[in-house]
PDB file of C-alpha atoms in Angstrom:
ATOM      1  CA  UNK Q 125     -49.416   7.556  24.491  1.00 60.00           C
ATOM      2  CA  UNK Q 126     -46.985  10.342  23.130  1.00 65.00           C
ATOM      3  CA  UNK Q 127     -44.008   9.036  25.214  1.00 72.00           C
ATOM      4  CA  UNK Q 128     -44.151   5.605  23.745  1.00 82.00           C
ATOM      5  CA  UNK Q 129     -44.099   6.532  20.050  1.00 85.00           C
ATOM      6  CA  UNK Q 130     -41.161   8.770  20.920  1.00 87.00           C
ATOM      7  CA  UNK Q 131     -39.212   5.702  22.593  1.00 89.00           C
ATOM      8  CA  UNK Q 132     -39.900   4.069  19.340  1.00 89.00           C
ATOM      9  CA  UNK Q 133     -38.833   6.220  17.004  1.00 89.00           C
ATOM     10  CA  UNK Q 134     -35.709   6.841  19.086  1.00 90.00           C
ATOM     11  CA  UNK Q 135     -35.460   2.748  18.874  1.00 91.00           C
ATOM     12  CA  UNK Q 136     -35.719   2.934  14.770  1.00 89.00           C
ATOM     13  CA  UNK Q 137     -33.227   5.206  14.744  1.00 90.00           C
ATOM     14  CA  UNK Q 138     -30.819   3.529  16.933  1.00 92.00           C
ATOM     15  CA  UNK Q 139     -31.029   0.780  14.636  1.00 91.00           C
ATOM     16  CA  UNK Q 140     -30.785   2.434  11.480  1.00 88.00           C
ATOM     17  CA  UNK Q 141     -27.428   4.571  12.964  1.00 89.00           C
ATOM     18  CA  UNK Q 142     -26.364   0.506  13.867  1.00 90.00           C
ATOM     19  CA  UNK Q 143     -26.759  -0.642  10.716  1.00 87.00           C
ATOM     20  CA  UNK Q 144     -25.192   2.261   8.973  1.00 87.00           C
ATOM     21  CA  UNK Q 145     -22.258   1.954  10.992  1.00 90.00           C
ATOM     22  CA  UNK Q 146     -22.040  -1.698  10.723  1.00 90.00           C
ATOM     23  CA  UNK Q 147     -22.188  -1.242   6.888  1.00 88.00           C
ATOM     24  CA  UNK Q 148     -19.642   1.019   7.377  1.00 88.00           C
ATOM     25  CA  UNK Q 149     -17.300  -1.057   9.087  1.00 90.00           C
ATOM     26  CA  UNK Q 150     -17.327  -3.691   6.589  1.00 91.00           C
ATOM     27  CA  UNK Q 151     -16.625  -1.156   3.501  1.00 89.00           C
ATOM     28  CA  UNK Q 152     -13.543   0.482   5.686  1.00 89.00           C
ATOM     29  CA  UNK Q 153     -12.248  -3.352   6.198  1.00 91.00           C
ATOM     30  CA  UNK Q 154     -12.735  -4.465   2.816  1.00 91.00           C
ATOM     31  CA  UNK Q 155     -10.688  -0.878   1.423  1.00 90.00           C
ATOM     32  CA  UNK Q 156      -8.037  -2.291   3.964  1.00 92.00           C
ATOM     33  CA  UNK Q 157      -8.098  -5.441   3.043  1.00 92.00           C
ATOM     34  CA  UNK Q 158      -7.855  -4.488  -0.859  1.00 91.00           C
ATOM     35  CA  UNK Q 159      -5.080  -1.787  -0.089  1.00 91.00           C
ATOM     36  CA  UNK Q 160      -2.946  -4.773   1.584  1.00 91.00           C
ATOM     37  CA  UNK Q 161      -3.806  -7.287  -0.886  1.00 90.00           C
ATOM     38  CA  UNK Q 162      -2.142  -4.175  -3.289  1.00 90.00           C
ATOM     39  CA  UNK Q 163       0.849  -3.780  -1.296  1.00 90.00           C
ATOM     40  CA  UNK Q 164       2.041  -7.128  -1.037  1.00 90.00           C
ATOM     41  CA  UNK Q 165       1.241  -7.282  -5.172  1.00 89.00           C
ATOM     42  CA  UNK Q 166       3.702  -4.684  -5.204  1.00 88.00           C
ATOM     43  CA  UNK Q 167       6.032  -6.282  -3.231  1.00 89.00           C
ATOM     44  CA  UNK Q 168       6.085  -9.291  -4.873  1.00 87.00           C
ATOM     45  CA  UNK Q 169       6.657  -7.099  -8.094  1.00 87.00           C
ATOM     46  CA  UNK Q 170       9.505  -5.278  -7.168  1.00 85.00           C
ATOM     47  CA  UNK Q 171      11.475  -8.659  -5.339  1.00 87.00           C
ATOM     48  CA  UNK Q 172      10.676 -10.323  -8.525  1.00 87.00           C
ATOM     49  CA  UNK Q 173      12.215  -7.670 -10.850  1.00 84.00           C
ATOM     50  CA  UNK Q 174      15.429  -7.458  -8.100  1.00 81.00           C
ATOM     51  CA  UNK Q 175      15.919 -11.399  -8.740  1.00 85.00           C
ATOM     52  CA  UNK Q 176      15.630 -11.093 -11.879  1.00 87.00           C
ATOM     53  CA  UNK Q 177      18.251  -8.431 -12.509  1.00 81.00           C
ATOM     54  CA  UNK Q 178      20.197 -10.690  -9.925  1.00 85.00           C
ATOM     55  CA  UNK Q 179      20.094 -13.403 -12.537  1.00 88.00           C
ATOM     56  CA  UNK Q 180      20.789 -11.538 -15.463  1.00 85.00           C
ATOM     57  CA  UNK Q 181      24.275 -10.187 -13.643  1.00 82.00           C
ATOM     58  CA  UNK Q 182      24.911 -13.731 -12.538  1.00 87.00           C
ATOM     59  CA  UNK Q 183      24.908 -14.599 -16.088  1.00 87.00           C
ATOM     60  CA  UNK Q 184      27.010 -12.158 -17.211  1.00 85.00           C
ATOM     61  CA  UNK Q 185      29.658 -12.896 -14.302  1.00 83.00           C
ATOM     62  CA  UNK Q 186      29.762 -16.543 -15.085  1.00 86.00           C
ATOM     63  CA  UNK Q 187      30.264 -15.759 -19.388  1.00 84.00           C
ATOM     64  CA  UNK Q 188      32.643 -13.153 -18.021  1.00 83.00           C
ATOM     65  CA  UNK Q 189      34.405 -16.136 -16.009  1.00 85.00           C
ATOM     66  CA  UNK Q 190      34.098 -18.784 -18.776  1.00 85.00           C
ATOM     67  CA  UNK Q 191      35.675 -16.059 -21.369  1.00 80.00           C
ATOM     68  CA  UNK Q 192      38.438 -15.296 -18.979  1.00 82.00           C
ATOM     69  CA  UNK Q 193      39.139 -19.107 -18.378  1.00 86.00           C
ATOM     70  CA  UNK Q 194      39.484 -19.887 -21.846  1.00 83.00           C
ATOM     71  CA  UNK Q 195      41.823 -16.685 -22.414  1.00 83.00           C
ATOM     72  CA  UNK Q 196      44.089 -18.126 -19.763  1.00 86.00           C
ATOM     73  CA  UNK Q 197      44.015 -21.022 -20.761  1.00 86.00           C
ATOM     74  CA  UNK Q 198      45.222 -19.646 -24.113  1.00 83.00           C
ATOM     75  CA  UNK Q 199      47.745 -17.911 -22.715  1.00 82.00           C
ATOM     76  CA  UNK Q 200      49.145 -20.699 -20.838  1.00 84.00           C
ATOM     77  CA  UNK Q 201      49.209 -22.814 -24.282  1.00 83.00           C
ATOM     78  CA  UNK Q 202      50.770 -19.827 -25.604  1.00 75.00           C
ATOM     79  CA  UNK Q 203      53.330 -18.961 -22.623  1.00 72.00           C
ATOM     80  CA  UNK Q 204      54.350 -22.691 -22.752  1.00 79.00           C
ATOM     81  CA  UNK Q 205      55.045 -22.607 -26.609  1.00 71.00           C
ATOM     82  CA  UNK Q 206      56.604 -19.145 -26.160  1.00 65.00           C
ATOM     83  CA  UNK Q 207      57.714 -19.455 -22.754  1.00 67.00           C
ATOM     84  CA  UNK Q 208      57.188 -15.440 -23.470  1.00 68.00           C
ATOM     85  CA  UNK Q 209      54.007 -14.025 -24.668  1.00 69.00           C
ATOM     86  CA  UNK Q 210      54.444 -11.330 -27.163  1.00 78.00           C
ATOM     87  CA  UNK Q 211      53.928  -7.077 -25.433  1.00 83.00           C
ATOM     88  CA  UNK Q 212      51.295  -6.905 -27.340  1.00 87.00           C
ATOM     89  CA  UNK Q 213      49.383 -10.268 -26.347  1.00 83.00           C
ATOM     90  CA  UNK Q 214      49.806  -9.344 -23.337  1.00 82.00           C
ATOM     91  CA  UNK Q 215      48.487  -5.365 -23.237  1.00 88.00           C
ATOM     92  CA  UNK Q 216      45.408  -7.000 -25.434  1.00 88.00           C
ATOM     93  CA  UNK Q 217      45.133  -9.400 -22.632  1.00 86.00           C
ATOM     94  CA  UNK Q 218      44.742  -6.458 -19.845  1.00 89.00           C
ATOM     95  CA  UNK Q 219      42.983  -4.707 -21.872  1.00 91.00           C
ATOM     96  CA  UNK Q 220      40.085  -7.433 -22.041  1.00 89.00           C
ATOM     97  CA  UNK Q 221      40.469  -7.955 -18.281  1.00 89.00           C
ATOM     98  CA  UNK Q 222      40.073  -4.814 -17.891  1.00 91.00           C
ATOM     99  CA  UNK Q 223      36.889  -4.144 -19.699  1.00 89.00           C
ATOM    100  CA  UNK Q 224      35.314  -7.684 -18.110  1.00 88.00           C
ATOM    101  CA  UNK Q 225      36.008  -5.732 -14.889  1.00 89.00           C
ATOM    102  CA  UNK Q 226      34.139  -2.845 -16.052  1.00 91.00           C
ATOM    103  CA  UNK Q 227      31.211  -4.759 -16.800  1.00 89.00           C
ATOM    104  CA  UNK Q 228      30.825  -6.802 -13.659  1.00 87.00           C
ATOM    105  CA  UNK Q 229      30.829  -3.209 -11.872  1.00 89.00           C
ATOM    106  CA  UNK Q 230      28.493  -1.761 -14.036  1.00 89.00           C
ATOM    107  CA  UNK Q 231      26.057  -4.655 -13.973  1.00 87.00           C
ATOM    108  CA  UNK Q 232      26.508  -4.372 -10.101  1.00 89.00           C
ATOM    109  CA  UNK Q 233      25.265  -0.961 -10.233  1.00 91.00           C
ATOM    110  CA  UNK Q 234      22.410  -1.671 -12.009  1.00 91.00           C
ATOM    111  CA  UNK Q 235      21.134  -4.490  -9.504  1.00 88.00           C
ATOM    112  CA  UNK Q 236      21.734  -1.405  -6.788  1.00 90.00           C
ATOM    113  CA  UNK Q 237      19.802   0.816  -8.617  1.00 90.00           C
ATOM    114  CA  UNK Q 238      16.848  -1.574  -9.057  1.00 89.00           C
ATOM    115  CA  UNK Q 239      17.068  -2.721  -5.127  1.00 89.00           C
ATOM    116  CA  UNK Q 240      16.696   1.341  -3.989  1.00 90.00           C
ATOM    117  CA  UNK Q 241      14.111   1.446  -6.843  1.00 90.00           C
ATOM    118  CA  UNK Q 242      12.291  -1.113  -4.978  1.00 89.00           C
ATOM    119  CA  UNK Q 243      12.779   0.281  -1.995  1.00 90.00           C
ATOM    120  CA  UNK Q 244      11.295   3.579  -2.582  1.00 91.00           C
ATOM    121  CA  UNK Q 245       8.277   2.532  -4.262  1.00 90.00           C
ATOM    122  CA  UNK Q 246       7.939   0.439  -1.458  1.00 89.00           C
ATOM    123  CA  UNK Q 247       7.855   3.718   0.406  1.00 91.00           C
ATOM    124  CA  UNK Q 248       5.708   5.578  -1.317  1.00 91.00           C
ATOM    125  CA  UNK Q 249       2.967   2.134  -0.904  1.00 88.00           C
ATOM    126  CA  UNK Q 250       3.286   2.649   2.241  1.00 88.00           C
ATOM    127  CA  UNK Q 251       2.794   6.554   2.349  1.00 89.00           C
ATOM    128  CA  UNK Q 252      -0.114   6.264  -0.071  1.00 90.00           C
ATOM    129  CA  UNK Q 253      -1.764   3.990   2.419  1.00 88.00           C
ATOM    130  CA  UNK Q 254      -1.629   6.316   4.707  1.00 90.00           C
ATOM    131  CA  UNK Q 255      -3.215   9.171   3.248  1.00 89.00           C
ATOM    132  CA  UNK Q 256      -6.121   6.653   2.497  1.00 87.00           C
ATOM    133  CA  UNK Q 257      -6.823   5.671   6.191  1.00 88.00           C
ATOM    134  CA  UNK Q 258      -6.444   9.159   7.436  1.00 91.00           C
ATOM    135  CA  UNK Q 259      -8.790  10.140   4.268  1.00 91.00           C
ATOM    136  CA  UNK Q 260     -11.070   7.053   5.189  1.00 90.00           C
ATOM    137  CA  UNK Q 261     -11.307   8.266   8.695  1.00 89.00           C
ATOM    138  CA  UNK Q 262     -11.734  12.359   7.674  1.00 91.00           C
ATOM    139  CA  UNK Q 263     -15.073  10.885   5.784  1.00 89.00           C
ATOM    140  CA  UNK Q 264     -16.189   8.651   8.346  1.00 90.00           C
ATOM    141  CA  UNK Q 265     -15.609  11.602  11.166  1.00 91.00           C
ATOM    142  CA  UNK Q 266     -17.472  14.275   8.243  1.00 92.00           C
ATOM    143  CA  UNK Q 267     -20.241  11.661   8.293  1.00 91.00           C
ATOM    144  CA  UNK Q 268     -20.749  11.258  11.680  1.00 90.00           C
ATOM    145  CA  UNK Q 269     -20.947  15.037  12.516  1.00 90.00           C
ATOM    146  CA  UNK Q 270     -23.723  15.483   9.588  1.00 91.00           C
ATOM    147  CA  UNK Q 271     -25.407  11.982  10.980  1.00 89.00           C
ATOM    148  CA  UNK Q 272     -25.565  14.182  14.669  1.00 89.00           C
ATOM    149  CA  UNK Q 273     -26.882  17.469  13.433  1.00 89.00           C
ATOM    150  CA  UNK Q 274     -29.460  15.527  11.194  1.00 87.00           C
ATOM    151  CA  UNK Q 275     -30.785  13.592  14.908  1.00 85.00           C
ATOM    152  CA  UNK Q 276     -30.212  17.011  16.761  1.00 87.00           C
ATOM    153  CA  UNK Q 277     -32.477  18.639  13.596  1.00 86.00           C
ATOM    154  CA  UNK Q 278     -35.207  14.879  14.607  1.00 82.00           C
ATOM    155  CA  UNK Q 279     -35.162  15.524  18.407  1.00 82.00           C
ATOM    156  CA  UNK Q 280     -35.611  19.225  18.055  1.00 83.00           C
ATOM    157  CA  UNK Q 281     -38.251  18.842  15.475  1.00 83.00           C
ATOM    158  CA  UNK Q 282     -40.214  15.882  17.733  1.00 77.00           C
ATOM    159  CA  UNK Q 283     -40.252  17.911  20.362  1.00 68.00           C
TER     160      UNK Q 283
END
């Protein structure tokens, strides 16, 4: 009769709002899925580009050291020959210790500045993230609403 068709159609649709949603699901976990998978990318990226800086400023350090070694060991030579070293070896002798210095803080700034760099973009990952999940779920939510007026629209029609 007229009841039973009704049951039916109400079953067909059941299974069609099932399978929607289960499609649904699996797009929702796969966007996860690819927005971690792009996070950790990033990640990787920005630790990478910290070590490498790290490295680079190690280098420097140690020429730094080796140059400074062989200066004093110069100056020894020289102090030993001398037993004085002249004013003016020894103000060019600050002088270069002074501007090693200067590099070794400069070269530490720039490993700072490439750490917060990380950092931040790190943050904004994060942030942008967000806004896709709480975008993800907006459309989900907008779908769902028209999916209930269009069965509310059925039933009322069917009736």
């Amino acid at each position: 009769g007229r009841g039973g068709f009704a049951s039916i159609q109400r079953q067909v649709r059941r299974q069609g709002i099932d399978a929607i949603q289960q499609v649904e699901r699996h797009v929702v976990g796969q966007m996860m899925k690819m927005r971690a998978n792009e996070a950790q990318y990033t990640r990787l990226e920005s630790r990478y580009q910290v070590a490498e800086a790290r490295e680079q400023v190690q280098d420097e350090h140690r020429q730094t050291f080796q140059i400074a070694r062989v200066e004093q060991e110069i100056a020894n030579m020289h102090r030993k020959h001398m037993r004085q070293l002249p004013a003016e070896t020894v103000e060019l002798l600050r002088k270069r210790e002074h501007a090693s210095q200067t590099m070794i803080a400069s070269a530490k700034s720039m490993v700072h500045a490439h750490r917060s760099a990380a950092v931040q973009a790190r943050k904004e990952d994060v942030d942008r993230g967000r806004v896709i999940v709480e975008k993800t779920n907006e459309a989900r939510l907008e779908y769902f609403r028209r999916m209930q007026q269009e069965l509310t629209v059925a039933k009322h029609n069917s009736s």
